[in-house]
mmCIF file of C-alpha atoms in Angstrom:
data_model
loop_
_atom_site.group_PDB
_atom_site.id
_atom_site.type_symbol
_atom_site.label_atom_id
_atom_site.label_comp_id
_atom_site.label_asym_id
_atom_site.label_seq_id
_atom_site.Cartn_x
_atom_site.Cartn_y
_atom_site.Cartn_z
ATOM 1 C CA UNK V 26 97.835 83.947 131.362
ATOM 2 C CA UNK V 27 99.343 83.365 128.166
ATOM 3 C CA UNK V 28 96.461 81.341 126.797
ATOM 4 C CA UNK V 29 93.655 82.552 128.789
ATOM 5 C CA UNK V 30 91.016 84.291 126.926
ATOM 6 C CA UNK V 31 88.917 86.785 128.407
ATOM 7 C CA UNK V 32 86.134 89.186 127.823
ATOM 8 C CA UNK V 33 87.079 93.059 128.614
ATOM 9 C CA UNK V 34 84.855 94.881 130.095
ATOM 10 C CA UNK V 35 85.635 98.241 128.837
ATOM 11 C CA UNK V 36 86.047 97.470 125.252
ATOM 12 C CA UNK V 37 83.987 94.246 125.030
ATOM 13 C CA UNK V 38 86.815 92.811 122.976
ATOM 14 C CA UNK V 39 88.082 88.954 123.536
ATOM 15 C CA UNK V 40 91.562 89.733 124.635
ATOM 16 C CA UNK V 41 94.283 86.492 124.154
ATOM 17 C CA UNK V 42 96.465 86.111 126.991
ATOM 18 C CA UNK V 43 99.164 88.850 127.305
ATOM 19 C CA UNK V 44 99.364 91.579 125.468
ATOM 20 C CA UNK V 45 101.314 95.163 124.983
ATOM 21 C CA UNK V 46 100.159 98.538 126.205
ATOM 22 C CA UNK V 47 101.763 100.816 123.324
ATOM 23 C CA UNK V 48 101.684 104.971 123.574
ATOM 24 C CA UNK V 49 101.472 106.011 119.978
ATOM 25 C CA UNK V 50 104.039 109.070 120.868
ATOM 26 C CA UNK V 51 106.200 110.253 123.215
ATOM 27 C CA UNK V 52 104.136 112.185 125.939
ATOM 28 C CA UNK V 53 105.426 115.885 124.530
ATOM 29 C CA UNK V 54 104.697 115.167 120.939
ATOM 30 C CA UNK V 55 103.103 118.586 119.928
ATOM 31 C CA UNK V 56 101.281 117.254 116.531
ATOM 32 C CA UNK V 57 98.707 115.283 115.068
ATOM 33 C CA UNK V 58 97.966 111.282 115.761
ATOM 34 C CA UNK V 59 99.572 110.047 112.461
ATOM 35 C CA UNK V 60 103.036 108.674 111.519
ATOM 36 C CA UNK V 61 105.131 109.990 108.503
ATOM 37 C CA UNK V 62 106.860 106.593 106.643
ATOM 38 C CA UNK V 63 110.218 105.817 108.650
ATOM 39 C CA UNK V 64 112.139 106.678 105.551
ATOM 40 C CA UNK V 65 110.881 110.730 105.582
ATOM 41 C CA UNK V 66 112.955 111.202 108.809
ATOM 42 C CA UNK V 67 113.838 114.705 109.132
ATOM 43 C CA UNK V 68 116.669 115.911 111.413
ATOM 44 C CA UNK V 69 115.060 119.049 111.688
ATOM 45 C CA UNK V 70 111.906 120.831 112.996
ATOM 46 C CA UNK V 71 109.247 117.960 114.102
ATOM 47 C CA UNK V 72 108.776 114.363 112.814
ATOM 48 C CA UNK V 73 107.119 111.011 114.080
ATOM 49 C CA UNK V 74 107.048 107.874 112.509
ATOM 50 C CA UNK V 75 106.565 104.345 113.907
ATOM 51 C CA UNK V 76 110.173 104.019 115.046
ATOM 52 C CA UNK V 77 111.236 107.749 115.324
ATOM 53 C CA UNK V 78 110.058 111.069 116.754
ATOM 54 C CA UNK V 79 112.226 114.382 116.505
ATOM 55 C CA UNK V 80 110.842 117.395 118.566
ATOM 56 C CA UNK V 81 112.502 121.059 117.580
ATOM 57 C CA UNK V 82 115.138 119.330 115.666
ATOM 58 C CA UNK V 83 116.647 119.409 119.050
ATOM 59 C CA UNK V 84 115.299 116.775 121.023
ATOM 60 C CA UNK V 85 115.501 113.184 119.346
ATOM 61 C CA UNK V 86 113.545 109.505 120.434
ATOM 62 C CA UNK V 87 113.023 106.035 119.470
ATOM 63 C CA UNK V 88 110.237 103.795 119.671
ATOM 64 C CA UNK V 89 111.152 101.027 122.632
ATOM 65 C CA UNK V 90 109.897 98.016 124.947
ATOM 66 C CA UNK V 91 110.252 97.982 128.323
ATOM 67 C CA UNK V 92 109.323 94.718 130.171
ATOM 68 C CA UNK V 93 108.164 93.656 132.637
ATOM 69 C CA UNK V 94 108.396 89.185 133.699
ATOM 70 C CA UNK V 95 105.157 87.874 135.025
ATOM 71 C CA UNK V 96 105.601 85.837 138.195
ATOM 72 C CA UNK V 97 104.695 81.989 137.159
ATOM 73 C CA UNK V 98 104.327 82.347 133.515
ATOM 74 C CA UNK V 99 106.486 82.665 130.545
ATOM 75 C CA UNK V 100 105.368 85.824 130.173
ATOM 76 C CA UNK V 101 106.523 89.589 130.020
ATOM 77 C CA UNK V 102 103.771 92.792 131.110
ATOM 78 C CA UNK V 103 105.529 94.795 127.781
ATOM 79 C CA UNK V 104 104.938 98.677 127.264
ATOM 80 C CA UNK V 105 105.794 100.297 123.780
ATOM 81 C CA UNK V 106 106.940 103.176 124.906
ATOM 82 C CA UNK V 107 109.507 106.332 123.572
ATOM 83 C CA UNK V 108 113.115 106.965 124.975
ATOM 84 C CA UNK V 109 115.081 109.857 124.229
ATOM 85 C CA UNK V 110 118.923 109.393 122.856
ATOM 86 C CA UNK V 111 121.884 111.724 122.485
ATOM 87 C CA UNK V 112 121.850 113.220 119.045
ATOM 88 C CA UNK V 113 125.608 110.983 118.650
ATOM 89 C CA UNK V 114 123.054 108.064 119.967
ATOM 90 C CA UNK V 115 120.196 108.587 117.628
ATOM 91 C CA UNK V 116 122.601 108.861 114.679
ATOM 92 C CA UNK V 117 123.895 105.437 115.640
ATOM 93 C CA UNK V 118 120.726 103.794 115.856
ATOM 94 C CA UNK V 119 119.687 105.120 112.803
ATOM 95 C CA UNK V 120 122.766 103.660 110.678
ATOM 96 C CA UNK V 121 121.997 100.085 112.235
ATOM 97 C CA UNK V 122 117.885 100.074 111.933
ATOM 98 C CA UNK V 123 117.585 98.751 107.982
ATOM 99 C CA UNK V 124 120.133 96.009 108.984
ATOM 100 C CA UNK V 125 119.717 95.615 112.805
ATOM 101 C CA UNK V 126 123.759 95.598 113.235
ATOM 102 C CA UNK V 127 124.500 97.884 115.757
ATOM 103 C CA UNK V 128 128.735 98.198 116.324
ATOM 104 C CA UNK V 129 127.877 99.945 119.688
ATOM 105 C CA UNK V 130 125.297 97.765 121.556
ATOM 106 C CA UNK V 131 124.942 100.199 124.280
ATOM 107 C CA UNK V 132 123.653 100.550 126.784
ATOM 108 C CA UNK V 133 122.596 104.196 126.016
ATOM 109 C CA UNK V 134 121.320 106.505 128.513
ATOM 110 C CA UNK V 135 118.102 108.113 127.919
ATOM 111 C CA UNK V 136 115.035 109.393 129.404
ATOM 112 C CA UNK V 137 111.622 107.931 129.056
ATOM 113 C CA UNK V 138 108.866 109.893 127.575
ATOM 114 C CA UNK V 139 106.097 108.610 128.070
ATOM 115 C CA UNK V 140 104.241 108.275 131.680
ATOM 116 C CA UNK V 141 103.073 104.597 132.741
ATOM 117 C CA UNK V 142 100.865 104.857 135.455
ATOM 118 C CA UNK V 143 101.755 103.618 139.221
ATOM 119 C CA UNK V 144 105.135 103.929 137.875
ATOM 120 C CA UNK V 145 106.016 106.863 136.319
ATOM 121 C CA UNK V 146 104.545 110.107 136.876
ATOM 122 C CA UNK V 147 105.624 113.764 134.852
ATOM 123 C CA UNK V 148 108.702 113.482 136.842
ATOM 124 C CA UNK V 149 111.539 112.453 134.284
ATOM 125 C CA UNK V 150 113.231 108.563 134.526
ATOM 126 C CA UNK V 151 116.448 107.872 133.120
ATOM 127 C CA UNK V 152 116.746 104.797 131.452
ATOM 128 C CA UNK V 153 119.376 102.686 129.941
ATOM 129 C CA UNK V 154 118.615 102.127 126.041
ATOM 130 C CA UNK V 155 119.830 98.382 125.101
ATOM 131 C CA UNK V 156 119.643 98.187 120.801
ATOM 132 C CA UNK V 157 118.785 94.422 119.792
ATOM 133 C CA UNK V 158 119.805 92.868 116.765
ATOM 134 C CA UNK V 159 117.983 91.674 113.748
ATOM 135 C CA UNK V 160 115.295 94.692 113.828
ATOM 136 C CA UNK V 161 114.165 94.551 117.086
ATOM 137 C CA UNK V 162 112.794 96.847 118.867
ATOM 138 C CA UNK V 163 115.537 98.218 121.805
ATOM 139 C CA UNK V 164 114.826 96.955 125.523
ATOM 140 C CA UNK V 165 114.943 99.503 128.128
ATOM 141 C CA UNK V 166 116.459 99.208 131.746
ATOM 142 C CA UNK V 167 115.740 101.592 134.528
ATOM 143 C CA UNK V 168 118.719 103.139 135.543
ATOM 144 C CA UNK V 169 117.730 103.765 139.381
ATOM 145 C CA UNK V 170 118.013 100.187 140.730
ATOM 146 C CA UNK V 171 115.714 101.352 144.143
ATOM 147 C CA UNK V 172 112.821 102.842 141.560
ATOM 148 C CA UNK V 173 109.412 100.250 141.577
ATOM 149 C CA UNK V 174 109.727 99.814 138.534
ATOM 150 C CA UNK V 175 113.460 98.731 138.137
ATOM 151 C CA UNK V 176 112.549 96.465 140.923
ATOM 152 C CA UNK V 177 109.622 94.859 139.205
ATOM 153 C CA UNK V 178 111.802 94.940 136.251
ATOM 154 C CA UNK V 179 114.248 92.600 138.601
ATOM 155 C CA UNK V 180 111.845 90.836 140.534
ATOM 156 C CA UNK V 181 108.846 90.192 138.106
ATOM 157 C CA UNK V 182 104.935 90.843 139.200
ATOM 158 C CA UNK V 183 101.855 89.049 139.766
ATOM 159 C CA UNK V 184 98.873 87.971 137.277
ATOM 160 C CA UNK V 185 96.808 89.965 139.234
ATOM 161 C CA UNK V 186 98.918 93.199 138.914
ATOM 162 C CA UNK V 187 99.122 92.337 135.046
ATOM 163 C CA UNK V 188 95.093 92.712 135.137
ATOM 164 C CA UNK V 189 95.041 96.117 137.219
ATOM 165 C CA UNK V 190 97.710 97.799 134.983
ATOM 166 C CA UNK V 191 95.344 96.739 132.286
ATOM 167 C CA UNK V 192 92.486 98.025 133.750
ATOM 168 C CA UNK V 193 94.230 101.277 134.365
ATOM 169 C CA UNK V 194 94.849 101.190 130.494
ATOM 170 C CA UNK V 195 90.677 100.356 129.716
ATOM 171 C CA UNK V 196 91.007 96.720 129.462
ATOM 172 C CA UNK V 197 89.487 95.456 132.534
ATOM 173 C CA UNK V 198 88.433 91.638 132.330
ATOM 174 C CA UNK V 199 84.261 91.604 132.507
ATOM 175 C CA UNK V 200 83.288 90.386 136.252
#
């Protein structure tokens, strides 16, 4: 998979091997599709940037990858997706981001925010939140070892899966 090309029949674009299904917010972002600079954070009322979202000034997230090994390959299935923190949390990952040194490497716990379909419905999923060093993004874990996805998180899935969650997402290879 990682160097196949194919053609996708939904968007008509030539699609290289694997790539990431990204949401551009957490699911209960309340404002318009476009990110503030990283550096404008605000603590209070609501803010989104690339890397941060704040809801209410109450509720705070962080852009994340969860991921997913493809059997036979290489490869990871990888979904940018948003994970609430503690406000204690989010203050820590905040301090570390410009340098990527995080003195608490977690795990965190956290909820995901964003639904990925024949996974994760509007029912909430906690999640451990694992920070990574030198400016990467953080990895998350499912914290429910018995879930479907913490198993394929364990066990890996198929090429073929890869190509259905894709098509779910609009990129379905043209027949």
């Amino acid at each position: 998979m990682s160097s196949a090309q194919w053609r996708c029949g939904s968007c008509d674009e030539a699609h290289q091997g694997m790539f990431a299904l990204a949401s551009f917010a957490p699911d209960p972002w309340p404002g318009a599709e476009r990110y503030e600079p990283n550096g404008a954070i605000r603590l209070e009322g609501d803010f989104l940037s690339e890397d941060f979202c704040v809801l209410d000034g109450k509720y705070f997230m962080v852009r994340a990858c969860l991921e997913i090994p493809v059997l036979g390959t290489h490869e990871v299935l990888s979904f940018g997706v948003w994970s609430t923190l503690s406000r204690d949390n989010f203050d820590k990952y905040l301090v570390g981001f410009d340098d990527g040194d995080y003195p608490d490497m977690g795990p965190w716990s956290g909820w995901l925010c964003n639904r990925i379909e024949h996974y994760i419905g509007n029912d909430p999923l906690a999640i451990w939140l694992v920070p990574q060093a030198g400016r990467q993004r953080p990895r998350l874990y499912v914290q429910d070892d018995n879930h479907p996805l913490a198993i394929d998180q364990d066990n890996g899935i198929s090429p073929e899966r890869v190509l259905e969650i894709y098509g779910h997402y609009g990129h379905r290879p043209s027949e």
